[in-house]
Structure formats: C-alpha cells, structure tokens
Short mmCIF file of C-alpha atoms in Angstrom, two decimals:
data_model
loop_
_atom_site.label_atom_id
_atom_site.label_comp_id
_atom_site.label_asym_id
_atom_site.label_seq_id
_atom_site.Cartn_x
_atom_site.Cartn_y
_atom_site.Cartn_z
CA UNK G 1 -14.13 -30.38 23.57
CA UNK G 2 -13.94 -30.60 19.79
CA UNK G 3 -11.12 -31.99 17.71
CA UNK G 4 -9.45 -30.68 14.33
CA UNK G 5 -6.48 -31.77 12.27
CA UNK G 6 -4.47 -29.69 9.97
CA UNK G 7 -1.24 -29.48 8.06
CA UNK G 8 -0.58 -26.01 9.26
CA UNK G 9 -1.73 -24.06 12.28
CA UNK G 10 -1.11 -20.22 12.25
CA UNK G 11 -1.40 -18.59 15.63
CA UNK G 12 -2.03 -14.82 14.99
CA UNK G 13 -4.25 -13.14 12.35
CA UNK G 14 -2.22 -10.05 11.84
CA UNK G 15 -0.35 -9.17 8.55
CA UNK G 16 2.24 -11.98 8.99
CA UNK G 17 -0.11 -14.68 10.07
CA UNK G 18 -2.71 -13.96 7.52
CA UNK G 19 0.01 -13.99 4.77
CA UNK G 20 1.23 -17.43 6.13
CA UNK G 21 -2.34 -18.95 6.14
CA UNK G 22 -3.08 -17.75 2.62
CA UNK G 23 0.13 -19.23 1.44
CA UNK G 24 -0.65 -22.54 2.93
CA UNK G 25 -3.95 -22.50 1.03
CA UNK G 26 -2.02 -22.00 -2.25
CA UNK G 27 -0.27 -25.44 -1.58
CA UNK G 28 -3.63 -27.23 -1.15
CA UNK G 29 -2.91 -27.67 2.47
CA UNK G 30 -5.35 -27.93 5.54
CA UNK G 31 -5.00 -24.70 7.21
CA UNK G 32 -6.17 -23.47 10.79
CA UNK G 33 -5.93 -19.84 11.48
CA UNK G 34 -6.29 -18.64 15.21
CA UNK G 35 -6.72 -15.08 16.25
CA UNK G 36 -7.16 -14.08 19.89
CA UNK G 37 -8.94 -10.62 19.32
CA UNK G 38 -9.52 -8.98 16.03
CA UNK G 39 -8.45 -10.13 12.39
CA UNK G 40 -5.80 -7.78 11.10
CA UNK G 41 -3.83 -7.33 14.36
CA UNK G 42 -2.01 -4.21 15.38
CA UNK G 43 -1.03 -3.62 11.80
CA UNK G 44 -4.63 -2.54 11.20
CA UNK G 45 -6.20 -1.38 14.45
CA UNK G 46 -3.43 0.48 16.42
CA UNK G 47 -0.55 0.46 14.06
CA UNK G 48 0.30 1.10 10.48
CA UNK G 49 -3.15 1.55 9.03
CA UNK G 50 -4.72 3.80 11.81
CA UNK G 51 -1.53 5.90 12.35
CA UNK G 52 -1.30 6.61 8.57
CA UNK G 53 -4.79 7.50 8.25
CA UNK G 54 -4.02 10.09 10.95
CA UNK G 55 -1.04 11.29 9.09
CA UNK G 56 -2.78 11.67 5.84
CA UNK G 57 -5.57 13.72 7.31
CA UNK G 58 -3.03 15.87 9.12
CA UNK G 59 -0.98 16.39 5.91
CA UNK G 60 -4.01 17.33 3.89
CA UNK G 61 -4.84 19.93 6.67
CA UNK G 62 -1.29 21.29 6.76
CA UNK G 63 -1.28 21.81 2.98
CA UNK G 64 -4.68 23.52 3.04
CA UNK G 65 -3.42 25.88 5.68
CA UNK G 66 -0.21 26.51 3.90
CA UNK G 67 -1.82 27.16 0.46
CA UNK G 68 -4.54 29.31 1.99
CA UNK G 69 -3.22 32.54 0.43
CA UNK G 70 -3.11 31.07 -3.04
CA UNK G 71 -6.72 30.09 -2.96
CA UNK G 72 -7.75 32.84 -0.82
CA UNK G 73 -9.67 31.13 1.88
CA UNK G 74 -9.57 31.31 5.58
CA UNK G 75 -7.66 28.70 7.78
CA UNK G 76 -9.62 25.42 7.53
CA UNK G 77 -11.40 24.37 10.65
CA UNK G 78 -10.64 20.98 12.25
CA UNK G 79 -12.91 18.84 14.31
CA UNK G 80 -11.31 16.21 16.31
CA UNK G 81 -14.38 13.92 16.69
CA UNK G 82 -14.94 13.87 12.90
CA UNK G 83 -11.33 12.95 12.40
CA UNK G 84 -11.59 10.15 14.76
CA UNK G 85 -14.77 9.00 12.94
CA UNK G 86 -12.80 9.13 9.61
CA UNK G 87 -9.92 7.02 11.16
CA UNK G 88 -12.47 4.66 12.45
CA UNK G 89 -14.01 4.39 9.02
CA UNK G 90 -10.85 3.50 7.35
CA UNK G 91 -9.81 0.94 10.00
CA UNK G 92 -13.15 -0.94 9.95
CA UNK G 93 -13.52 -0.77 6.07
CA UNK G 94 -10.35 -2.81 5.96
CA UNK G 95 -11.21 -5.13 8.81
CA UNK G 96 -14.74 -5.83 7.28
CA UNK G 97 -12.90 -6.82 4.04
CA UNK G 98 -10.71 -9.11 5.86
CA UNK G 99 -13.66 -10.55 7.88
CA UNK G 100 -15.57 -10.96 4.57
CA UNK G 101 -12.53 -12.76 3.08
CA UNK G 102 -12.33 -15.10 5.96
CA UNK G 103 -16.16 -15.93 5.80
CA UNK G 104 -15.95 -16.68 2.01
CA UNK G 105 -12.92 -18.86 2.51
CA UNK G 106 -14.52 -20.98 5.28
CA UNK G 107 -17.64 -21.43 3.03
CA UNK G 108 -15.67 -22.16 -0.13
CA UNK G 109 -12.94 -24.32 1.43
CA UNK G 110 -14.67 -25.94 4.32
CA UNK G 111 -12.39 -28.99 4.33
CA UNK G 112 -9.21 -26.94 3.97
CA UNK G 113 -9.58 -23.77 5.92
CA UNK G 114 -10.73 -23.20 9.53
CA UNK G 115 -10.75 -19.77 11.37
CA UNK G 116 -10.87 -19.94 15.23
CA UNK G 117 -11.34 -16.93 17.43
CA UNK G 118 -9.81 -17.68 20.85
CA UNK G 119 -6.55 -17.95 22.95
CA UNK G 120 -4.14 -20.59 21.63
CA UNK G 121 -1.65 -22.55 23.81
CA UNK G 122 0.75 -24.94 22.50
CA UNK G 123 0.51 -28.35 24.34
CA UNK G 124 3.32 -30.06 22.48
CA UNK G 125 5.07 -29.74 19.04
CA UNK G 126 1.98 -31.26 17.43
CA UNK G 127 -0.99 -30.33 19.58
CA UNK G 128 -2.57 -26.82 20.16
CA UNK G 129 -5.31 -26.03 22.62
CA UNK G 130 -7.64 -23.04 21.69
CA UNK G 131 -9.93 -21.62 24.21
CA UNK G 132 -12.80 -19.85 22.43
CA UNK G 133 -14.33 -16.70 23.41
CA UNK G 134 -17.50 -18.76 24.05
CA UNK G 135 -15.58 -20.76 26.69
CA UNK G 136 -15.25 -23.89 24.53
CA UNK G 137 -11.97 -25.63 23.96
CA UNK G 138 -10.79 -27.06 20.65
CA UNK G 139 -7.76 -29.35 20.41
CA UNK G 140 -5.84 -29.07 17.24
CA UNK G 141 -3.53 -31.86 15.97
CA UNK G 142 -1.27 -30.27 13.48
CA UNK G 143 1.99 -31.12 11.60
CA UNK G 144 3.42 -27.57 11.64
CA UNK G 145 2.88 -24.29 13.67
CA UNK G 146 3.55 -20.82 12.50
CA UNK G 147 3.76 -18.26 15.39
CA UNK G 148 2.71 -14.78 14.33
CA UNK G 149 1.30 -13.25 17.52
CA UNK G 150 2.98 -9.82 16.90
CA UNK G 151 4.03 -7.20 19.49
CA UNK G 152 2.73 -4.40 21.76
CA UNK G 153 4.03 -1.01 22.92
CA UNK G 154 6.80 -1.37 25.54
CA UNK G 155 5.74 0.01 28.98
CA UNK G 156 8.04 1.42 31.58
CA UNK G 157 7.36 0.35 35.17
CA UNK G 158 8.02 3.78 36.57
CA UNK G 159 5.62 5.72 34.34
CA UNK G 160 1.80 5.40 35.39
CA UNK G 161 0.44 4.63 31.85
CA UNK G 162 -3.41 4.71 31.94
CA UNK G 163 -4.06 5.02 28.19
CA UNK G 164 -5.99 8.13 28.90
CA UNK G 165 -3.62 10.77 30.14
CA UNK G 166 -0.33 8.98 29.68
CA UNK G 167 -0.72 6.81 26.75
CA UNK G 168 1.04 4.58 24.38
CA UNK G 169 0.28 4.43 20.67
CA UNK G 170 -2.59 2.18 21.62
CA UNK G 171 -4.33 4.88 23.58
CA UNK G 172 -4.40 7.77 21.11
CA UNK G 173 -7.96 7.03 20.19
CA UNK G 174 -8.99 7.64 23.75
CA UNK G 175 -8.37 11.35 23.42
CA UNK G 176 -11.50 13.41 23.22
CA UNK G 177 -9.97 16.54 21.72
CA UNK G 178 -6.50 17.92 20.52
CA UNK G 179 -4.59 18.22 23.66
CA UNK G 180 -3.35 21.95 24.37
CA UNK G 181 0.14 20.28 24.97
CA UNK G 182 1.70 16.91 24.84
CA UNK G 183 5.07 15.37 25.45
CA UNK G 184 6.44 12.48 23.45
CA UNK G 185 8.85 10.18 25.16
CA UNK G 186 11.08 8.41 22.57
CA UNK G 187 12.54 10.02 19.34
CA UNK G 188 12.17 6.96 17.17
CA UNK G 189 10.07 6.39 14.19
CA UNK G 190 6.71 6.12 15.97
CA UNK G 191 7.33 8.91 18.30
CA UNK G 192 8.38 11.33 15.47
CA UNK G 193 5.36 10.30 13.43
CA UNK G 194 2.82 11.19 16.06
CA UNK G 195 4.78 14.37 16.85
CA UNK G 196 4.41 15.19 13.27
CA UNK G 197 0.72 14.38 13.13
CA UNK G 198 -0.21 16.56 16.14
CA UNK G 199 1.94 19.53 15.15
CA UNK G 200 0.52 19.39 11.71
CA UNK G 201 -2.88 20.37 13.01
CA UNK G 202 -1.42 23.32 14.84
CA UNK G 203 -3.53 22.80 17.97
CA UNK G 204 -1.00 21.13 20.16
CA UNK G 205 2.35 22.21 21.51
CA UNK G 206 4.41 19.18 20.99
CA UNK G 207 7.41 18.38 23.32
CA UNK G 208 9.86 15.57 22.43
CA UNK G 209 12.38 13.94 24.84
CA UNK G 210 15.55 12.84 23.17
CA UNK G 211 18.37 11.20 25.12
CA UNK G 212 20.83 11.95 22.30
CA UNK G 213 21.58 15.19 20.48
CA UNK G 214 19.23 14.31 17.58
CA UNK G 215 15.97 12.55 16.86
CA UNK G 216 16.12 9.21 14.72
CA UNK G 217 19.59 8.28 15.74
CA UNK G 218 19.78 5.51 13.26
CA UNK G 219 19.48 7.88 10.27
CA UNK G 220 21.90 9.98 8.34
CA UNK G 221 22.42 13.51 9.50
CA UNK G 222 21.26 15.10 6.31
CA UNK G 223 17.87 13.19 6.59
CA UNK G 224 17.53 14.17 10.21
CA UNK G 225 18.38 17.86 9.47
CA UNK G 226 15.31 18.20 7.14
CA UNK G 227 12.88 16.65 9.62
CA UNK G 228 14.03 18.60 12.78
CA UNK G 229 14.10 21.81 10.81
CA UNK G 230 10.36 21.34 10.03
CA UNK G 231 9.50 20.20 13.47
CA UNK G 232 10.95 23.28 15.12
CA UNK G 233 9.47 25.49 12.59
CA UNK G 234 6.02 24.05 13.59
CA UNK G 235 6.81 24.75 17.31
CA UNK G 236 8.00 21.36 18.41
CA UNK G 237 10.33 21.66 21.49
CA UNK G 238 12.94 18.91 21.30
CA UNK G 239 14.51 18.25 24.65
CA UNK G 240 18.07 17.14 23.29
CA UNK G 241 20.55 15.45 25.45
CA UNK G 242 18.05 14.86 28.29
CA UNK G 243 17.06 11.94 30.57
CA UNK G 244 13.50 11.48 32.12
CA UNK G 245 13.85 11.75 35.86
CA UNK G 246 10.15 11.23 36.56
CA UNK G 247 6.69 11.42 34.95
CA UNK G 248 3.45 11.36 36.91
CA UNK G 249 -0.18 12.44 36.67
CA UNK G 250 -1.07 15.50 38.76
CA UNK G 251 -4.43 17.08 38.87
CA UNK G 252 -5.51 15.23 35.58
CA UNK G 253 -2.43 16.31 33.67
CA UNK G 254 1.24 15.41 33.27
CA UNK G 255 4.24 16.56 35.09
CA UNK G 256 7.64 15.37 33.97
CA UNK G 257 11.24 16.32 35.11
CA UNK G 258 14.19 16.12 32.91
CA UNK G 259 17.89 15.99 33.78
CA UNK G 260 20.17 17.20 30.92
CA UNK G 261 23.73 16.07 30.15
CA UNK G 262 24.98 19.25 31.61
CA UNK G 263 23.48 18.28 34.95
CA UNK G 264 20.67 20.91 34.88
CA UNK G 265 17.07 19.78 35.89
CA UNK G 266 13.82 21.18 34.86
CA UNK G 267 10.21 20.48 35.49
CA UNK G 268 7.43 20.76 32.74
CA UNK G 269 3.62 20.45 32.79
CA UNK G 270 1.67 19.28 29.79
CA UNK G 271 -1.94 17.98 29.22
CA UNK G 272 -1.11 14.56 27.72
CA UNK G 273 2.06 12.27 27.32
CA UNK G 274 2.78 9.69 24.66
CA UNK G 275 5.36 7.07 25.74
CA UNK G 276 6.91 5.57 22.63
CA UNK G 277 9.97 3.56 23.45
CA UNK G 278 9.66 0.58 21.34
CA UNK G 279 7.54 -2.51 21.03
CA UNK G 280 7.85 -5.99 22.89
CA UNK G 281 6.94 -9.41 21.37
CA UNK G 282 3.81 -11.25 22.45
CA UNK G 283 5.19 -14.65 23.50
CA UNK G 284 3.88 -14.93 27.00
CA UNK G 285 1.34 -17.89 27.73
CA UNK G 286 1.88 -19.52 24.56
CA UNK G 287 3.66 -22.53 26.01
CA UNK G 288 6.87 -21.92 24.32
CA UNK G 289 9.16 -22.48 27.26
CA UNK G 290 7.62 -25.94 27.95
CA UNK G 291 8.05 -26.69 24.22
CA UNK G 292 11.71 -25.83 24.32
CA UNK G 293 11.62 -22.84 21.78
CA UNK G 294 14.73 -20.63 22.27
CA UNK G 295 13.83 -17.06 23.12
CA UNK G 296 15.96 -14.00 24.23
CA UNK G 297 15.15 -10.40 25.31
CA UNK G 298 14.14 -9.46 21.79
CA UNK G 299 11.89 -12.17 20.87
CA UNK G 300 11.88 -15.86 19.62
CA UNK G 301 15.16 -16.67 18.11
CA UNK G 302 14.99 -17.98 14.56
CA UNK G 303 17.02 -19.15 11.70
CA UNK G 304 15.25 -17.96 8.50
CA UNK G 305 11.78 -18.19 10.32
CA UNK G 306 12.49 -21.72 11.72
CA UNK G 307 12.78 -21.90 15.62
CA UNK G 308 14.83 -24.29 17.73
CA UNK G 309 11.76 -26.75 17.49
CA UNK G 310 12.06 -28.02 13.74
CA UNK G 311 8.21 -27.92 13.06
CA UNK G 312 7.59 -24.47 14.80
CA UNK G 313 8.27 -21.27 12.96
CA UNK G 314 8.17 -17.67 13.96
CA UNK G 315 7.40 -14.56 12.00
CA UNK G 316 6.78 -10.80 12.12
CA UNK G 317 7.24 -8.72 15.25
CA UNK G 318 7.65 -11.95 17.35
CA UNK G 319 11.11 -12.28 16.24
CA UNK G 320 14.26 -10.04 16.66
CA UNK G 321 14.24 -9.30 12.72
CA UNK G 322 12.94 -6.00 11.25
CA UNK G 323 9.57 -5.10 12.80
CA UNK G 324 7.68 -3.90 9.78
CA UNK G 325 4.27 -5.04 8.18
CA UNK G 326 5.94 -5.79 4.76
CA UNK G 327 8.58 -7.75 6.30
CA UNK G 328 6.26 -9.70 8.45
CA UNK G 329 4.17 -10.65 5.43
CA UNK G 330 7.42 -11.70 3.60
CA UNK G 331 8.29 -13.81 6.57
CA UNK G 332 4.93 -15.44 6.83
CA UNK G 333 4.95 -16.44 3.20
CA UNK G 334 8.43 -17.54 3.31
CA UNK G 335 7.95 -19.78 6.48
CA UNK G 336 5.11 -21.69 4.77
CA UNK G 337 7.08 -22.16 1.57
CA UNK G 338 9.93 -23.66 3.61
CA UNK G 339 7.84 -25.77 5.62
CA UNK G 340 6.38 -27.41 2.45
CA UNK G 341 9.68 -27.36 0.42
CA UNK G 342 8.52 -24.77 -1.96
CA UNK G 343 10.97 -21.93 -1.08
CA UNK G 344 12.63 -20.78 -4.36
CA UNK G 345 15.29 -18.88 -2.65
CA UNK G 346 16.68 -17.83 0.89
CA UNK G 347 14.85 -15.04 2.60
CA UNK G 348 16.87 -11.88 2.32
CA UNK G 349 16.50 -8.35 4.00
CA UNK G 350 18.99 -6.45 2.06
CA UNK G 351 16.29 -4.77 -0.16
CA UNK G 352 13.56 -3.91 2.44
CA UNK G 353 11.80 -0.88 1.60
CA UNK G 354 10.80 1.51 4.56
CA UNK G 355 8.72 4.58 4.81
CA UNK G 356 8.71 7.06 7.67
CA UNK G 357 5.48 9.41 7.78
CA UNK G 358 7.12 12.61 8.79
CA UNK G 359 7.15 16.16 7.33
CA UNK G 360 8.32 15.54 4.58
CA UNK G 361 7.97 11.70 4.25
CA UNK G 362 11.18 9.74 4.20
CA UNK G 363 11.43 6.53 2.21
CA UNK G 364 14.59 4.26 2.20
CA UNK G 365 15.91 0.91 0.93
CA UNK G 366 19.20 -0.95 1.68
CA UNK G 367 21.83 0.56 3.97
CA UNK G 368 22.49 4.32 4.84
CA UNK G 369 25.75 6.00 5.45
CA UNK G 370 25.58 5.42 9.08
CA UNK G 371 25.47 1.62 8.41
CA UNK G 372 28.06 1.67 5.68
CA UNK G 373 30.63 3.43 7.82
CA UNK G 374 30.05 1.27 10.94
CA UNK G 375 30.60 -1.81 8.78
CA UNK G 376 33.74 -0.13 7.14
CA UNK G 377 32.32 -0.38 3.76
CA UNK G 378 33.93 2.01 1.28
CA UNK G 379 31.15 3.52 -1.03
CA UNK G 380 30.39 6.23 -3.31
CA UNK G 381 27.37 8.51 -2.69
CA UNK G 382 25.53 11.02 -5.03
CA UNK G 383 22.81 13.45 -3.62
CA UNK G 384 20.42 15.75 -5.52
CA UNK G 385 18.10 18.41 -3.96
CA UNK G 386 14.57 18.52 -5.00
CA UNK G 387 15.07 21.97 -6.50
CA UNK G 388 16.84 20.10 -9.30
CA UNK G 389 13.77 17.88 -10.02
CA UNK G 390 11.29 19.47 -12.41
CA UNK G 391 8.30 17.67 -10.75
CA UNK G 392 9.13 19.06 -7.36
CA UNK G 393 9.29 22.57 -8.92
CA UNK G 394 5.99 22.05 -10.50
CA UNK G 395 4.46 20.96 -7.16
CA UNK G 396 6.03 24.09 -5.59
CA UNK G 397 7.55 21.76 -2.98
CA UNK G 398 11.50 21.64 -3.43
CA UNK G 399 12.19 20.66 0.17
CA UNK G 400 14.07 17.40 0.21
CA UNK G 401 16.71 15.32 -1.69
CA UNK G 402 17.55 12.02 -3.28
CA UNK G 403 20.70 10.04 -2.19
CA UNK G 404 22.08 6.82 -3.59
CA UNK G 405 24.90 4.76 -2.20
CA UNK G 406 27.07 2.44 -4.34
CA UNK G 407 30.02 0.10 -3.91
CA UNK G 408 33.37 1.98 -4.40
CA UNK G 409 34.48 -0.15 -7.42
CA UNK G 410 33.92 -0.39 -11.20
CA UNK G 411 30.73 -2.50 -10.68
CA UNK G 412 28.93 0.40 -8.60
CA UNK G 413 26.40 -2.01 -7.20
CA UNK G 414 23.62 -0.44 -5.46
CA UNK G 415 23.91 -0.44 -1.57
CA UNK G 416 21.05 1.87 -0.59
CA UNK G 417 18.97 4.86 -1.23
CA UNK G 418 17.13 7.55 0.85
CA UNK G 419 14.50 9.99 -0.55
CA UNK G 420 13.31 12.83 1.67
CA UNK G 421 10.35 14.80 0.27
CA UNK G 422 7.03 14.86 -1.43
CA UNK G 423 6.34 11.48 -3.25
CA UNK G 424 9.20 9.69 -1.52
CA UNK G 425 7.33 6.47 -0.79
CA UNK G 426 6.79 5.91 -4.66
CA UNK G 427 10.30 6.38 -5.49
CA UNK G 428 12.22 3.48 -3.98
CA UNK G 429 10.87 0.26 -5.39
CA UNK G 430 12.80 0.16 -8.67
CA UNK G 431 16.09 0.62 -6.60
CA UNK G 432 14.96 -2.13 -4.18
CA UNK G 433 14.70 -4.49 -7.16
CA UNK G 434 18.28 -3.67 -8.42
CA UNK G 435 19.56 -4.43 -4.67
CA UNK G 436 17.72 -7.66 -4.89
CA UNK G 437 19.20 -8.48 -8.31
CA UNK G 438 22.70 -7.42 -7.28
CA UNK G 439 22.86 -4.97 -10.15
CA UNK G 440 24.98 -1.78 -10.77
CA UNK G 441 23.89 1.80 -10.85
CA UNK G 442 24.11 1.92 -14.68
CA UNK G 443 20.73 0.08 -14.82
CA UNK G 444 19.17 3.18 -12.95
CA UNK G 445 20.95 5.66 -15.35
CA UNK G 446 19.66 4.05 -18.64
CA UNK G 447 15.96 3.67 -17.53
CA UNK G 448 13.50 5.97 -19.38
CA UNK G 449 11.58 7.57 -16.45
CA UNK G 450 8.34 9.33 -16.84
CA UNK G 451 8.59 13.13 -17.06
CA UNK G 452 8.05 15.07 -14.95
CA UNK G 453 8.40 12.61 -11.95
CA UNK G 454 10.29 12.52 -8.66
CA UNK G 455 12.09 9.43 -9.82
CA UNK G 456 13.95 11.43 -12.41
CA UNK G 457 16.01 12.60 -9.50
CA UNK G 458 17.21 9.00 -8.80
CA UNK G 459 18.28 8.69 -12.47
CA UNK G 460 20.37 12.00 -12.29
CA UNK G 461 21.91 10.62 -9.03
CA UNK G 462 22.95 7.60 -10.95
CA UNK G 463 24.40 9.60 -13.90
CA UNK G 464 26.39 11.72 -11.51
CA UNK G 465 28.09 8.62 -10.16
CA UNK G 466 28.86 7.57 -13.72
CA UNK G 467 30.09 10.97 -14.59
CA UNK G 468 27.41 11.86 -17.10
CA UNK G 469 24.79 13.87 -15.39
CA UNK G 470 22.77 16.48 -17.25
CA UNK G 471 23.35 18.99 -14.30
CA UNK G 472 26.95 19.40 -13.19
CA UNK G 473 27.60 19.02 -9.52
CA UNK G 474 30.70 21.56 -9.61
CA UNK G 475 28.27 24.17 -11.05
CA UNK G 476 25.52 23.63 -8.31
CA UNK G 477 27.53 22.65 -5.27
CA UNK G 478 24.75 23.59 -2.88
CA UNK G 479 22.20 21.34 -4.65
CA UNK G 480 24.29 18.36 -5.82
CA UNK G 481 27.15 16.39 -4.65
CA UNK G 482 29.08 13.27 -5.64
CA UNK G 483 31.65 11.98 -3.21
CA UNK G 484 33.39 8.83 -2.05
CA UNK G 485 33.86 7.69 1.52
CA UNK G 486 37.23 5.77 2.02
CA UNK G 487 39.29 5.21 5.02
CA UNK G 488 37.18 7.33 7.22
CA UNK G 489 36.91 10.46 5.18
CA UNK G 490 35.19 11.88 2.18
CA UNK G 491 36.72 13.01 -1.18
CA UNK G 492 35.08 14.56 -4.19
CA UNK G 493 34.80 12.53 -7.42
#
C-alpha cells in the first residue's frame, strides 16, 4: 500500500472533474485526479461528443440528400460501419489528447499533479482509498475532496435492457447496422436527438413514446411545433398521450404495448428500442453515507457546490443542478476557487446556454415563456422568423425563428432567448453575456453585427421591443410579432 498527500483530491475524470483538477494546479496546489475507467467520462465516450458526432454526420447526409436535385447527383449512399468508425475516430482523438495532456502534466509537475486509474472510496473526510486496476491500493491523505463521478442512463426495472436489442444511449454503438425500425421511450432531449439522428439517415422507421401531448414538455410550443413538424415529415411516428404497458424481447426483436389516455391499447413490433428516460447520479460505493454527505433522490445535495461535509464538494451530474457539460465544468472550476478562497463571485445559472441537436438545431439561454409564466413574471417578447434574416435567405434555409424575452418595464432587461434554425448554436453567447451583466435589450439593438449573419435577427428583435425595427411587425404579422404577457394573457405592443 502506497501513501500520497495532497491539497485537493478530485474523484472523476470527466469534464467537471478535469476542469476542477486543472483549476487546482492554477493555484499551485498539490492535486490528485482519480478516474475509474477512461479519462473524459461520459461527456466524451457515450455522451455529448459521440452523440454530436452522430448528429453532424446525419445532418450532412440529410443536406446532401435534400440538395441532390440542385447538384444533379443520385442519393448519397450510407455505410453504417464507416459511420461508426468515424464516430470512434472523433471520440478517440479527443481521448488521446486528454491522455497526452495528463502524461505531460505528470512529467512536468511531478510534485504537484498525480493521476490514478482506479476505484476511489472515501474513508473519512481527509482520507481516500484508491484500488488500482492492477489490484494495488493507494491511500490518499487530502485536505479537500471534489466529487465529480457523473451519471449514467436511468434503467427501468420492468424493461429488459440488454444494450444490444433494447439499449440506453450507452448501447447505440453496439448496433451493427441501421435498424429497420426503432422505438424511443422518452421524449426529452436525448431521446429526441437520437430520433432525429436515425430519421435523418432515412433508413429507420422511428417511433417515439410520449406520455404527454407533445415532445419536449419543458420547451415553448412554438419551438416544439417546428421540431415535431420536421419529425413527422421524416416519418417519425409520435405516440402522444400514451403509457408503456410492457416492453419485451421476442424472437430477437422488440414488442411493446401502449395504453393511450383514451383507454385504447395497441401492440407494436420493432427491431430495436432506445430507453431514454433520464440519467441517475453515480454516488454508490463512494462511502458518502458513512461520511455523512446529505443526498436525495436527485443526487448529492449541495450549496453552491459545497456538501453537508465542509471540505467535500460535489459538481456536475452528481448533483441536482443542471446536467450539462458546460455547467459541470463551470461548477468544477468554481468549487476549487471556493475551496481556496479565490472565487471572485457567486456561482450563477441564469445565463447558462444550451443546445439541442435536433432538426433544426435549437439554442437557448435564460428562461423561456413556460418558465416565466409559471413564475408569474410579466414579460415582453419579440419573435422574428428566419425568412426575415438575409443570411437564412442566402442559405436557402428559412425554417426557424429568433425569440427574445425581456422584463416588462422601462429597463427591458434580457430574461432569455431561443433560436430555432440553422446556426442557432452560434447565436446565443452575446445574449448570455447581457443576462450575466444584468443589461437591457438596448445593448443588443445598438451593436453592429456582421452582415449577413443569423445574429442580425437577434438585433431586429431587440429593435422591435424598442419600437424602432427596420421591418414593421404590423406589416408582416405572420413573420414578426411583438407582445406583452401580463396577468395571464397576451397583448400587442
């Protein structure tokens, strides 16, 4: 048994843990990073990077297929095995970079940085045991601990998930070819993204099970309407208002029975099933109960990353906060800044930017209309269709819109924004900064944006709210709108 001492022990080498470890080095502290399996975590291997590589390839294929008439070529061919190889190349290139980074750090900062590959267990608030993959045990004496062990797909006890026929998002890479048909259980972001990916290729009949009357129940109706329209245009069958009665494997395929809100029941047969019903935190076998760390059904309970044990912090998917890679990295960095009294300000979530890789992509920051209405916040909202944005017209892709919410007062401070359409992901960051700075919409209206660009649509929304838009909403009522939401109803402004 070997012994190491450190100022900071980070358990988990995913995005949140890696960010925390690097921040510890910034403060010239002795840091030990422990990872159980592979550096990079689910954010690289079975999560954000791999699924978005799938999405990018599927989007390219769909574009080529749709533009075939312009360029006068036949429908492009698609090879599942080559696609899987391309995905693997993307994943392993990033993993190789991270591993190289760790190796160089270990060589360059031998006295300040250690990386251990093994299973960690907390013995007490200052002692961590690590069982290496070689069977050797290392005891760590540490001043502070950051937990960043991430999450895994939620499993349902009554569904026989084998990660081959009935899979979670971790099992997609086990497919040998495009299934002829597939059902997706769960109409949240991950389920909708994979439904989009497989339908983009046009080789799989996709079904979706949705217990409500529409997918993405946390998003505004105008956002969902665009996504659902494209899904159904590509042949996706959305089982609305349905409840899964049973799902089982029969003769190497999937049978599932639904009961609809009307009471009607129906049996379906598909080749594969994807169960996408959320994720659960990885906090088992860490020794947290014995240590006295407070937990609930959603994960480790924290107060701005600090747990109920003062020198133990939790970040990323392990907590009940927003489960996103960028949020996990933010929390990891903040936790270490707080540990060493270097945090310049409190951690805030109001300006978190998000992307949903759908068709078309959806990007957002701040609150949407659903949230504002639930919180009874009066607001003003301006919306502009892509057909009013020159860049979208030039791209010959005018499906989508920009929408901005501001406070219903003279300051008109930015509350949130949604962009649906091509280039959405590159359009939200300026607005995120304004929310962070607690600024009004006039800042957006007066910026000089590049032309032509999608973000000019954001500027025109801001000008609408200020009553000085170039295009007049009253003259283009189907493409532009500017309204206020007060006392439970809309009114034009």
